[in-house]
């Protein structure tokens, strides 16, 4: 009885990850699994309870959503090294109801100056995956520190040192590791222990593993974070940390130089804007493809009564798959860093273009992907891994997705600096027609060029209704990010679900090639059969994404952490 009460209380406080709840039948019976966190003043949803707690503390002390977001960003770099980072990059959307503006911070990694188009091809023109994924060449110039600092400078009220303080404490004093942390490092032992420094950083002497419940201390990382607290971005992009990165590059045939680091800048951009059934959708613009294709897909779906078709019915999934394959065909052709190539953003996101694409969709039959080609949005141009969501009592909302690409990035930790380098260079198109790790194709628009940002799918999104922040959402998941985010938007707007149900609902995905609808567990056999009858290939694979979301209605904040990650936690106050 006492245990049952303790679990229920912990669940309400957001102290337990969803899988702990799933493991407990009494909690399921009492409905706690889908009980969203509720707050009157603010809400934080991240993929790690310690990050949620330190960010919530900032809100309670009067800080705004941006202060809390930067604090969470640095805390995740300590508590969740598989994706939280200072060695990677990402995107942040910031919405202020006061100014009515939604702005984006682009802190995506950049190709080093010495990079070139065929960097990942051998003498015969064959792509060498090891090079783009696990070598020092796979790392783009990190953007996270510049991005978080810019966010604070532009919209925050606390200092960088204040935002870093909880992360420094967690790194220097250590924290108790959850099961997911321990399992993650065990599963990537081979990759991470290839490098002597990483082996000593992530594993005990003689290769022992950190088990759940044990304390994990990161002294080098604490010192790296202290240098940022003391010197600002210069404490990362110049001086000791920069030198540690460059020394490692020079010893291992990497390309990043002191000049690459010193000249890295995060950029404020206009997010992509679209509408869907009376809601304003804001999501990430290039160099992410996320916003363009979420808006494009929603534009196509607006022509169908998706609410009437119902969530995850065969008719809904059929139409979703059809529009997704058309959008991903366009992605492969048209998307890249808009500082380098002309991305026909206005055409891609225009309602008439969506109408044209919709015209050849058969409502009863799948179009084979080999007959779907990228469209021509140009006539519609009139002459554009881990996610967290935070909302505060002042009308600010932050939607942030950042990553080092794979779990643990390239698997290479910078000796002496205590953090992992990204392998984001694999998001470039290594060669036309050769897919990246997420099966995504790309061409000319996303070829490697010096100082270019590699194309992303990350889609931090804010939906507004009647001028007010309504839904703050986003997810990891590589190519599945766009469709994961899309489905939470649809589950809220079309299917009227509460935010936790919208997050929990089984997801589907189609990315043009391979020509298959990928589904999560939970789609009924009957539905699969009906989809196969329409000519679709349906394959069930592992869970997609980990979407951390906040819904704001009538001044109340409803948080929903994704049960697909056991450490996820949404807490309000
Ligand atoms: O930017 C992108 O699209 C990818 N590098 C994101 C990687 C990712 O989401 C991995 N997480 N599951």
Coordinates of C-alpha atoms and ligand atoms in Angstrom, one line a residue:
X1 CA 0.0 0.0 0.0
X2 CA 2.8 2.4 1.0
X3 CA 4.7 1.4 -2.2
X4 CA 1.6 2.1 -4.3
X5 CA 1.2 5.5 -2.7
X6 CA 4.9 6.3 -3.2
X7 CA 4.8 5.4 -6.9
X8 CA 1.6 7.4 -7.4
X9 CA 3.1 10.4 -5.7
X10 CA 6.4 10.1 -7.6
X11 CA 4.5 9.8 -10.8
X12 CA 2.5 12.9 -10.1
X13 CA 5.6 14.8 -9.3
X14 CA 7.2 13.5 -12.5
X15 CA 10.0 11.9 -10.6
X16 CA 9.6 8.5 -12.3
X17 CA 10.3 7.9 -15.9
X18 CA 7.4 6.4 -17.8
X19 CA 8.9 3.0 -18.1
X20 CA 9.1 2.7 -14.3
X21 CA 5.4 3.3 -14.5
X22 CA 4.9 0.8 -17.2
X23 CA 6.7 -1.8 -15.1
X24 CA 4.2 -1.2 -12.4
X25 CA 0.7 -2.6 -13.0
X26 CA -1.0 -0.8 -10.2
X27 CA 0.1 2.5 -11.7
X28 CA -1.4 1.6 -15.1
X29 CA -4.6 0.5 -13.5
X30 CA -4.9 3.8 -11.7
X31 CA -4.4 5.6 -15.0
X32 CA -1.2 7.4 -14.1
X33 CA 0.4 6.5 -17.4
X34 CA -1.5 9.0 -19.3
X35 CA -1.9 11.6 -16.6
X36 CA -0.1 14.7 -17.9
X37 CA 1.8 17.0 -15.6
X38 CA -0.1 20.2 -14.9
X39 CA 1.1 23.6 -13.9
X40 CA -0.4 27.1 -13.4
X41 CA 2.9 29.1 -13.8
X42 CA 5.1 27.1 -16.1
X43 CA 6.2 23.8 -17.4
X44 CA 9.3 21.9 -18.4
X45 CA 9.4 18.7 -20.4
X46 CA 12.9 17.2 -21.1
X47 CA 14.3 13.7 -21.7
X48 CA 16.0 13.6 -18.3
X49 CA 14.4 14.3 -14.8
X50 CA 17.5 16.0 -13.5
X51 CA 17.5 18.5 -16.4
X52 CA 13.8 19.0 -15.8
X53 CA 14.3 19.7 -12.1
X54 CA 17.1 22.3 -12.5
X55 CA 15.2 24.1 -15.3
X56 CA 12.0 24.1 -13.2
X57 CA 14.0 25.6 -10.3
X58 CA 15.0 28.5 -12.6
X59 CA 11.3 29.2 -13.5
X60 CA 10.3 29.1 -9.8
X61 CA 13.0 31.6 -9.0
X62 CA 11.4 34.1 -11.5
X63 CA 13.6 33.2 -14.5
X64 CA 12.0 33.0 -17.9
X65 CA 11.6 30.1 -20.3
X66 CA 14.8 31.0 -22.1
X67 CA 16.8 31.0 -18.9
X68 CA 15.4 27.6 -18.0
X69 CA 16.1 26.3 -21.5
X70 CA 19.8 27.2 -21.5
X71 CA 20.1 25.7 -18.0
X72 CA 18.4 22.5 -19.2
X73 CA 20.7 22.4 -22.3
X74 CA 23.9 22.5 -20.2
X75 CA 22.5 20.0 -17.6
X76 CA 21.6 17.5 -20.4
X77 CA 25.2 17.8 -21.7
X78 CA 26.2 16.3 -18.3
X79 CA 23.4 13.9 -17.4
X80 CA 22.7 12.5 -20.9
X81 CA 26.0 12.2 -22.9
X82 CA 24.3 10.1 -25.6
X83 CA 22.6 13.2 -27.0
X84 CA 22.8 16.2 -24.6
X85 CA 25.9 18.0 -25.6
X86 CA 28.4 20.8 -26.0
X87 CA 30.1 19.0 -28.8
X88 CA 27.2 19.2 -31.2
X89 CA 24.5 21.6 -32.4
X90 CA 20.9 22.3 -32.8
X91 CA 18.0 24.7 -33.2
X92 CA 15.9 26.6 -30.8
X93 CA 12.6 28.4 -31.4
X94 CA 11.6 31.2 -29.0
X95 CA 8.1 32.6 -29.0
X96 CA 7.2 35.7 -27.1
X97 CA 3.5 36.5 -26.7
X98 CA 4.5 40.0 -25.6
X99 CA 6.2 40.9 -28.9
X100 CA 4.2 38.5 -31.0
X101 CA 7.4 37.3 -32.5
X102 CA 8.6 33.7 -33.0
X103 CA 12.4 33.6 -33.8
X104 CA 14.8 30.8 -34.4
X105 CA 18.4 30.3 -33.3
X106 CA 20.4 28.2 -35.7
X107 CA 23.4 26.6 -34.0
X108 CA 23.8 23.8 -36.4
X109 CA 27.4 22.5 -36.8
X110 CA 29.3 23.7 -39.9
X111 CA 31.7 21.8 -42.2
X112 CA 35.3 22.8 -41.4
X113 CA 37.0 25.1 -44.0
X114 CA 39.1 22.3 -45.3
X115 CA 36.1 20.1 -46.1
X116 CA 35.3 19.2 -49.8
X117 CA 32.6 17.5 -51.8
X118 CA 34.1 14.0 -52.0
X119 CA 35.5 14.0 -48.5
X120 CA 33.8 10.7 -47.7
X121 CA 34.6 8.9 -51.0
X122 CA 37.6 6.7 -51.6
X123 CA 39.8 6.7 -54.7
X124 CA 37.1 4.7 -56.6
X125 CA 34.4 7.2 -55.7
X126 CA 32.9 4.7 -53.2
X127 CA 31.5 6.2 -50.0
X128 CA 33.4 5.1 -46.8
X129 CA 30.8 5.1 -44.0
X130 CA 33.3 4.6 -41.3
X131 CA 34.8 8.0 -42.2
X132 CA 31.6 10.0 -42.2
X133 CA 30.4 8.4 -39.0
X134 CA 33.2 7.3 -36.6
X135 CA 36.3 9.2 -37.6
X136 CA 37.5 12.7 -36.6
X137 CA 36.4 13.8 -40.1
X138 CA 32.8 13.1 -39.1
X139 CA 32.7 16.0 -36.7
X140 CA 31.3 19.3 -37.7
X141 CA 32.4 22.5 -35.9
X142 CA 30.2 22.4 -32.7
X143 CA 27.5 25.1 -32.3
X144 CA 25.8 24.3 -29.0
X145 CA 27.8 26.7 -26.8
X146 CA 27.4 29.6 -29.2
X147 CA 23.7 28.9 -29.6
X148 CA 22.8 28.6 -25.9
X149 CA 24.9 31.8 -25.2
X150 CA 23.1 33.7 -28.0
X151 CA 19.7 32.6 -26.7
X152 CA 20.5 33.9 -23.2
X153 CA 22.1 37.2 -24.5
X154 CA 19.1 37.8 -26.8
X155 CA 16.1 36.8 -24.6
X156 CA 17.4 35.7 -21.2
X157 CA 17.5 37.4 -17.8
X158 CA 20.3 35.4 -16.1
X159 CA 24.0 35.2 -16.8
X160 CA 25.8 32.4 -18.6
X161 CA 27.5 31.5 -15.3
X162 CA 24.2 31.2 -13.6
X163 CA 22.8 29.0 -16.3
X164 CA 25.9 26.8 -16.1
X165 CA 26.0 26.4 -12.4
X166 CA 23.7 23.4 -12.0
X167 CA 25.6 21.6 -14.9
X168 CA 28.9 22.3 -13.3
X169 CA 27.6 20.9 -10.0
X170 CA 26.2 17.8 -11.6
X171 CA 29.5 17.2 -13.4
X172 CA 31.9 17.9 -10.5
X173 CA 29.9 16.2 -7.7
X174 CA 28.4 13.6 -10.0
X175 CA 24.9 12.2 -10.2
X176 CA 23.2 8.9 -9.6
X177 CA 22.9 7.2 -13.0
X178 CA 19.5 5.7 -14.1
X179 CA 19.1 2.4 -15.8
X180 CA 19.0 4.0 -19.2
X181 CA 22.4 5.7 -18.8
X182 CA 24.0 2.4 -17.7
X183 CA 22.4 0.4 -20.6
X184 CA 23.3 3.0 -23.2
X185 CA 27.0 2.9 -22.3
X186 CA 27.0 -0.9 -22.2
X187 CA 25.4 -1.1 -25.6
X188 CA 28.0 1.2 -27.2
X189 CA 31.0 -0.2 -25.3
X190 CA 32.8 -1.3 -28.4
X191 CA 32.6 2.1 -30.2
X192 CA 33.4 4.2 -27.2
X193 CA 36.2 2.2 -25.8
X194 CA 38.1 2.2 -29.1
X195 CA 39.6 5.5 -27.9
X196 CA 41.7 5.4 -24.7
X197 CA 40.4 8.7 -23.3
X198 CA 36.7 7.7 -23.9
X199 CA 37.3 4.3 -22.4
X200 CA 38.5 5.9 -19.1
X201 CA 35.8 8.6 -19.2
X202 CA 32.8 6.3 -19.6
X203 CA 34.0 3.1 -18.0
X204 CA 35.6 2.1 -14.8
X205 CA 39.1 0.9 -14.5
X206 CA 39.6 -2.5 -16.3
X207 CA 36.5 -1.8 -18.3
X208 CA 33.8 -2.1 -15.6
X209 CA 30.4 -0.6 -16.2
X210 CA 28.6 2.1 -14.2
X211 CA 25.4 0.4 -12.9
X212 CA 22.1 2.1 -12.2
X213 CA 22.2 3.7 -8.8
X214 CA 26.0 4.4 -8.9
X215 CA 27.5 7.9 -9.0
X216 CA 29.1 9.2 -12.2
X217 CA 31.5 12.1 -11.9
X218 CA 33.0 14.1 -14.9
X219 CA 35.9 16.3 -13.7
X220 CA 37.2 17.3 -17.1
X221 CA 33.7 18.3 -18.3
X222 CA 33.2 20.3 -15.1
X223 CA 36.4 22.2 -15.9
X224 CA 35.4 22.7 -19.5
X225 CA 32.0 24.1 -18.4
X226 CA 33.8 26.4 -15.8
X227 CA 35.9 27.9 -18.6
X228 CA 32.7 28.8 -20.4
X229 CA 31.2 30.3 -17.2
X230 CA 34.3 32.4 -16.7
X231 CA 35.1 33.5 -20.2
X232 CA 31.8 33.2 -22.1
X233 CA 31.9 31.6 -25.6
X234 CA 35.6 32.4 -25.8
X235 CA 36.1 29.9 -23.1
X236 CA 35.1 27.2 -25.6
X237 CA 35.9 28.5 -29.1
X238 CA 39.3 29.9 -28.1
X239 CA 41.9 29.1 -25.4
X240 CA 42.3 25.7 -23.7
X241 CA 39.2 23.9 -24.9
X242 CA 39.8 25.0 -28.5
X243 CA 43.4 23.8 -28.2
X244 CA 42.4 20.5 -26.8
X245 CA 39.9 19.9 -29.7
X246 CA 42.5 21.0 -32.4
X247 CA 45.3 18.9 -30.9
X248 CA 43.0 15.8 -31.1
X249 CA 42.1 16.7 -34.7
X250 CA 45.8 17.1 -35.7
X251 CA 46.7 13.7 -34.1
X252 CA 43.9 11.9 -35.8
X253 CA 43.7 13.4 -39.3
X254 CA 40.7 15.6 -38.4
X255 CA 40.0 18.9 -40.1
X256 CA 38.8 21.3 -37.4
X257 CA 41.2 24.2 -36.9
X258 CA 41.5 27.0 -34.3
X259 CA 40.2 29.3 -37.1
X260 CA 37.1 27.1 -37.7
X261 CA 36.3 27.3 -34.0
X262 CA 37.0 31.0 -33.6
X263 CA 34.8 32.0 -36.5
X264 CA 31.8 29.9 -35.6
X265 CA 28.6 32.0 -35.2
X266 CA 25.1 31.0 -34.2
X267 CA 22.5 32.8 -36.3
X268 CA 19.0 34.2 -35.6
X269 CA 16.7 33.1 -38.4
X270 CA 13.0 33.5 -39.3
X271 CA 11.2 30.2 -38.7
X272 CA 9.0 28.6 -41.4
X273 CA 5.4 29.7 -40.9
X274 CA 2.3 28.0 -42.1
X275 CA -1.3 27.5 -41.0
X276 CA -3.4 24.4 -40.3
X277 CA -7.1 24.5 -39.7
X278 CA -6.9 27.9 -38.0
X279 CA -3.7 27.4 -36.1
X280 CA -0.3 29.1 -36.8
X281 CA 2.5 26.6 -37.2
X282 CA 6.1 27.8 -36.6
X283 CA 8.9 25.4 -37.2
X284 CA 12.6 25.3 -38.1
X285 CA 13.8 26.8 -41.4
X286 CA 16.9 25.7 -43.4
X287 CA 19.4 24.3 -42.7
X288 CA 16.7 22.1 -41.3
X289 CA 14.2 20.5 -43.6
X290 CA 11.8 20.0 -40.7
X291 CA 9.7 23.2 -40.8
X292 CA 9.4 23.2 -44.6
X293 CA 8.1 19.7 -44.7
X294 CA 5.8 19.8 -41.6
X295 CA 4.1 22.8 -43.2
X296 CA 4.1 21.2 -46.6
X297 CA 2.6 17.9 -45.3
X298 CA 0.0 19.8 -43.2
X299 CA -1.0 21.8 -46.3
X300 CA -1.6 18.6 -48.2
X301 CA -3.6 17.0 -45.4
X302 CA -5.7 20.1 -44.9
X303 CA -7.6 19.0 -48.0
X304 CA -8.8 15.8 -46.3
X305 CA -11.2 15.4 -43.3
X306 CA -8.5 13.8 -41.2
X307 CA -10.5 14.2 -38.0
X308 CA -13.4 12.2 -39.5
X309 CA -11.0 9.5 -40.8
X310 CA -9.8 9.1 -37.2
X311 CA -6.5 8.5 -35.6
X312 CA -4.5 5.6 -37.1
X313 CA -7.3 4.3 -39.3
X314 CA -6.2 2.8 -42.6
X315 CA -7.6 5.7 -44.5
X316 CA -5.7 8.2 -42.3
X317 CA -2.4 6.3 -42.5
X318 CA -2.8 5.8 -46.3
X319 CA -3.2 9.6 -46.9
X320 CA -0.4 10.4 -44.5
X321 CA 1.9 8.0 -46.2
X322 CA 1.1 9.4 -49.6
X323 CA 1.7 13.0 -48.6
X324 CA 4.9 12.0 -46.7
X325 CA 6.5 10.3 -49.7
X326 CA 5.9 13.4 -51.8
X327 CA 7.4 15.7 -49.2
X328 CA 10.5 13.5 -48.7
X329 CA 11.1 13.3 -52.5
X330 CA 11.1 17.1 -52.5
X331 CA 13.5 17.1 -49.5
X332 CA 16.0 15.0 -51.3
X333 CA 16.0 17.3 -54.3
X334 CA 15.5 20.8 -53.0
X335 CA 16.8 21.1 -49.4
X336 CA 20.2 22.3 -48.1
X337 CA 21.8 25.2 -46.3
X338 CA 20.0 28.3 -47.6
X339 CA 23.2 30.3 -47.1
X340 CA 24.7 28.2 -49.9
X341 CA 21.8 27.1 -52.1
X342 CA 18.5 28.6 -53.1
X343 CA 15.8 26.6 -51.2
X344 CA 12.4 27.2 -52.8
X345 CA 10.8 27.6 -49.4
X346 CA 7.9 29.8 -50.3
X347 CA 6.9 27.3 -53.0
X348 CA 7.3 24.2 -50.9
X349 CA 5.1 25.7 -48.1
X350 CA 2.4 27.3 -50.4
X351 CA -1.2 26.0 -50.3
X352 CA -1.5 26.0 -54.2
X353 CA 1.6 23.8 -54.5
X354 CA 0.2 21.4 -51.9
X355 CA -3.0 21.3 -53.9
X356 CA -1.1 20.4 -57.0
X357 CA 0.7 17.6 -55.3
X358 CA -2.6 16.3 -53.8
X359 CA -4.1 16.1 -57.2
X360 CA -2.4 12.9 -58.1
X361 CA -3.0 11.1 -54.8
X362 CA -5.4 8.2 -55.2
X363 CA -7.5 7.9 -52.1
X364 CA -7.8 4.2 -52.5
X365 CA -4.4 3.1 -53.8
X366 CA -0.7 3.6 -52.9
X367 CA 1.5 5.4 -55.5
X368 CA 4.7 3.3 -55.8
X369 CA 7.6 5.5 -54.7
X370 CA 9.5 4.8 -57.9
X371 CA 6.9 6.8 -59.8
X372 CA 7.0 9.7 -57.3
X373 CA 9.5 12.3 -58.1
X374 CA 10.4 15.6 -56.5
X375 CA 7.9 18.3 -57.6
X376 CA 8.6 21.7 -59.0
X377 CA 7.7 24.2 -56.3
X378 CA 9.5 27.1 -58.2
X379 CA 6.4 28.4 -60.0
X380 CA 4.9 28.9 -56.5
X381 CA 7.8 31.1 -55.4
X382 CA 6.8 34.7 -55.7
X383 CA 10.3 36.0 -56.6
X384 CA 12.4 30.6 -48.3
X385 CA 18.7 14.2 -29.9
X386 CA 17.2 15.4 -27.7
X387 CA 14.3 17.8 -27.5
X388 CA 13.0 19.9 -24.7
X389 CA 10.0 22.2 -24.4
X390 CA 9.6 25.0 -21.8
X391 CA 6.9 27.6 -21.2
X392 CA 6.7 30.3 -18.6
X393 CA 4.2 32.6 -16.9
X394 CA 5.4 35.6 -19.0
X395 CA 4.1 34.3 -22.3
X396 CA 7.4 32.9 -23.5
X397 CA 7.8 29.4 -25.0
X398 CA 11.0 27.6 -26.0
X399 CA 11.2 24.6 -28.3
X400 CA 14.8 23.2 -28.6
X401 CA 16.2 20.2 -30.3
X402 CA 20.0 19.6 -30.3
X403 CA 22.1 16.6 -31.1
X404 CA 25.5 15.0 -31.8
X405 CA 23.7 13.0 -34.4
X406 CA 24.1 9.3 -33.4
X407 CA 23.8 8.2 -29.8
X408 CA 27.2 9.3 -28.4
X409 CA 27.9 11.0 -31.7
X410 CA 31.2 9.9 -33.4
X411 CA 32.1 8.0 -30.2
X412 CA 35.1 10.3 -29.9
X413 CA 35.6 12.3 -26.7
X414 CA 38.0 15.2 -26.7
X415 CA 40.9 14.2 -24.5
X416 CA 41.1 16.4 -21.5
X417 CA 37.9 18.2 -22.3
X418 CA 35.4 15.5 -21.2
X419 CA 32.8 15.8 -24.0
X420 CA 31.9 13.8 -27.1
X421 CA 32.2 15.1 -30.7
X422 CA 29.3 15.0 -33.1
X423 CA 29.3 13.0 -36.3
X424 CA 26.9 15.4 -38.0
X425 CA 29.0 15.4 -41.2
X426 CA 27.1 12.2 -42.1
X427 CA 24.0 14.4 -42.6
X428 CA 25.6 15.8 -45.7
X429 CA 25.0 13.9 -49.0
X430 CA 28.4 12.0 -49.3
X431 CA 27.5 11.2 -52.9
X432 CA 24.3 11.7 -54.9
X433 CA 22.2 8.5 -54.7
X434 CA 24.0 7.2 -51.5
X435 CA 21.7 7.4 -48.4
X436 CA 22.9 8.7 -45.0
X437 CA 22.5 6.8 -41.8
X438 CA 18.7 7.5 -41.8
X439 CA 18.2 6.2 -45.3
X440 CA 17.8 9.8 -46.6
X441 CA 19.0 10.7 -50.0
X442 CA 20.3 14.0 -51.1
X443 CA 22.0 15.7 -54.0
X444 CA 23.6 18.9 -55.1
X445 CA 21.8 21.1 -52.6
X446 CA 23.2 19.2 -49.7
X447 CA 26.7 18.4 -51.0
X448 CA 29.7 19.1 -48.7
X449 CA 31.2 22.6 -49.0
X450 CA 33.5 24.5 -46.7
X451 CA 31.7 26.2 -43.8
X452 CA 28.3 24.9 -45.0
X453 CA 25.7 23.6 -42.5
X454 CA 24.6 20.0 -43.2
X455 CA 20.9 19.5 -43.8
X456 CA 18.9 18.5 -40.7
X457 CA 15.4 17.1 -40.0
X458 CA 15.2 18.6 -36.5
X459 CA 11.9 20.4 -36.1
X460 CA 11.5 22.4 -32.9
X461 CA 7.9 23.6 -33.3
X462 CA 5.5 26.1 -31.7
X463 CA 1.9 26.2 -32.6
X464 CA -0.1 29.3 -31.8
X465 CA -3.8 29.7 -31.6
X466 CA -5.4 33.2 -31.6
X467 CA -2.0 34.7 -31.1
X468 CA -1.2 32.7 -28.0
X469 CA 1.3 29.9 -27.5
X470 CA -0.7 26.7 -27.8
X471 CA 1.6 23.7 -28.4
X472 CA 5.3 23.5 -27.8
X473 CA 6.8 20.3 -29.3
X474 CA 9.7 18.6 -31.0
X475 CA 11.6 15.3 -31.1
X476 CA 14.7 13.4 -31.9
X477 CA 14.6 10.5 -34.4
X478 CA 16.6 11.4 -37.5
X479 CA 14.4 11.3 -40.6
X480 CA 11.4 10.4 -38.3
X481 CA 11.5 13.7 -36.5
X482 CA 9.4 15.5 -39.1
X483 CA 6.6 12.8 -39.1
X484 CA 6.7 12.4 -35.3
X485 CA 6.2 16.1 -34.8
X486 CA 3.6 16.2 -37.5
X487 CA 1.5 13.4 -35.8
X488 CA 1.5 15.1 -32.4
X489 CA 0.2 18.3 -34.1
X490 CA -2.5 16.2 -35.9
X491 CA -3.4 14.3 -32.7
X492 CA -4.1 17.6 -31.0
X493 CA -5.8 19.5 -33.8
X494 CA -7.5 16.8 -35.8
X495 CA -8.1 14.1 -33.3
X496 CA -8.7 16.3 -30.2
X497 CA -6.5 14.2 -27.9
X498 CA -5.1 15.4 -24.6
X499 CA -1.4 16.1 -24.9
X500 CA -0.2 12.8 -23.2
X501 CA -2.4 10.7 -25.4
X502 CA -1.2 12.7 -28.4
X503 CA 2.4 11.8 -27.5
X504 CA 1.7 8.2 -26.6
X505 CA -0.3 7.3 -29.7
X506 CA 1.5 4.8 -32.0
X507 CA 3.2 6.5 -34.9
X508 CA 3.7 5.8 -38.5
X509 CA 6.4 7.1 -41.0
X510 CA 7.0 7.1 -44.7
X511 CA 10.1 8.8 -46.2
X512 CA 9.6 8.1 -50.0
X513 CA 12.5 5.7 -50.1
X514 CA 12.5 2.9 -48.9
X515 CA 8.9 2.5 -50.2
X516 CA 7.3 1.3 -47.0
X517 CA 5.1 2.5 -44.2
X518 CA 7.0 2.1 -41.0
X519 CA 4.8 1.6 -38.0
X520 CA 5.2 1.3 -34.2
X521 CA 3.7 -1.5 -32.2
X522 CA 0.0 -0.7 -31.5
X523 CA -1.4 -0.3 -35.0
X524 CA -4.1 -3.0 -35.4
X525 CA -3.8 -6.1 -37.6
X526 CA -7.0 -5.1 -39.4
X527 CA -5.6 -1.7 -40.3
X528 CA -2.3 -3.2 -41.6
X529 CA -4.4 -5.6 -43.8
X530 CA -6.4 -2.7 -45.2
X531 CA -3.2 -0.8 -46.0
X532 CA -1.7 -3.8 -47.7
X533 CA -4.9 -4.1 -49.8
X534 CA -4.3 -0.5 -51.0
X535 CA -0.8 -1.6 -52.2
X536 CA 1.3 -0.4 -49.3
X537 CA 4.2 -2.4 -47.8
X538 CA 3.9 -2.1 -44.0
X539 CA 6.8 -2.9 -41.6
X540 CA 6.8 -2.7 -37.8
X541 CA 10.1 -1.5 -36.4
X542 CA 11.2 0.0 -33.1
X543 CA 9.7 3.1 -31.5
X544 CA 10.2 6.4 -33.2
X545 CA 11.2 9.6 -31.6
X546 CA 10.9 11.0 -28.0
X547 CA 8.7 14.0 -28.2
X548 CA 8.5 16.3 -25.2
X549 CA 5.5 18.5 -25.4
X550 CA 3.5 21.2 -23.6
X551 CA -0.1 22.2 -24.4
X552 CA -1.3 25.6 -23.0
X553 CA -5.0 26.1 -22.7
X554 CA -6.9 28.7 -20.7
X555 CA -3.7 29.6 -18.8
X556 CA -3.0 26.1 -17.7
X557 CA 0.2 24.2 -18.7
X558 CA -0.1 20.5 -19.6
X559 CA 3.2 18.7 -20.0
X560 CA 3.7 15.3 -21.6
X561 CA 7.0 13.5 -21.5
X562 CA 7.4 10.7 -24.0
X563 CA 7.1 7.2 -22.5
X564 CA 9.4 6.0 -25.2
X565 CA 12.4 7.2 -23.1
X566 CA 12.4 6.0 -19.5
X567 CA 14.2 9.1 -18.2
X568 CA 11.7 11.6 -19.7
X569 CA 10.1 13.9 -17.3
X570 CA 7.5 16.7 -17.5
X571 CA 7.0 18.9 -14.4
X572 CA 5.0 22.0 -13.8
X573 CA 4.3 24.2 -10.9
Ligands
LIG1 O1 19.9 16.7 -37.8 C1 19.4 15.6 -38.0 O2 18.4 15.5 -38.7 C2 20.0 14.4 -37.3 N1 21.4 14.6 -37.2 C3 19.2 14.1 -36.1 C4 19.7 12.9 -35.3 C5 18.8 12.3 -34.4 O3 17.7 12.8 -34.3 C6 19.2 11.1 -33.7 N2 18.2 10.7 -32.7 N3 17.5 9.8 -32.6

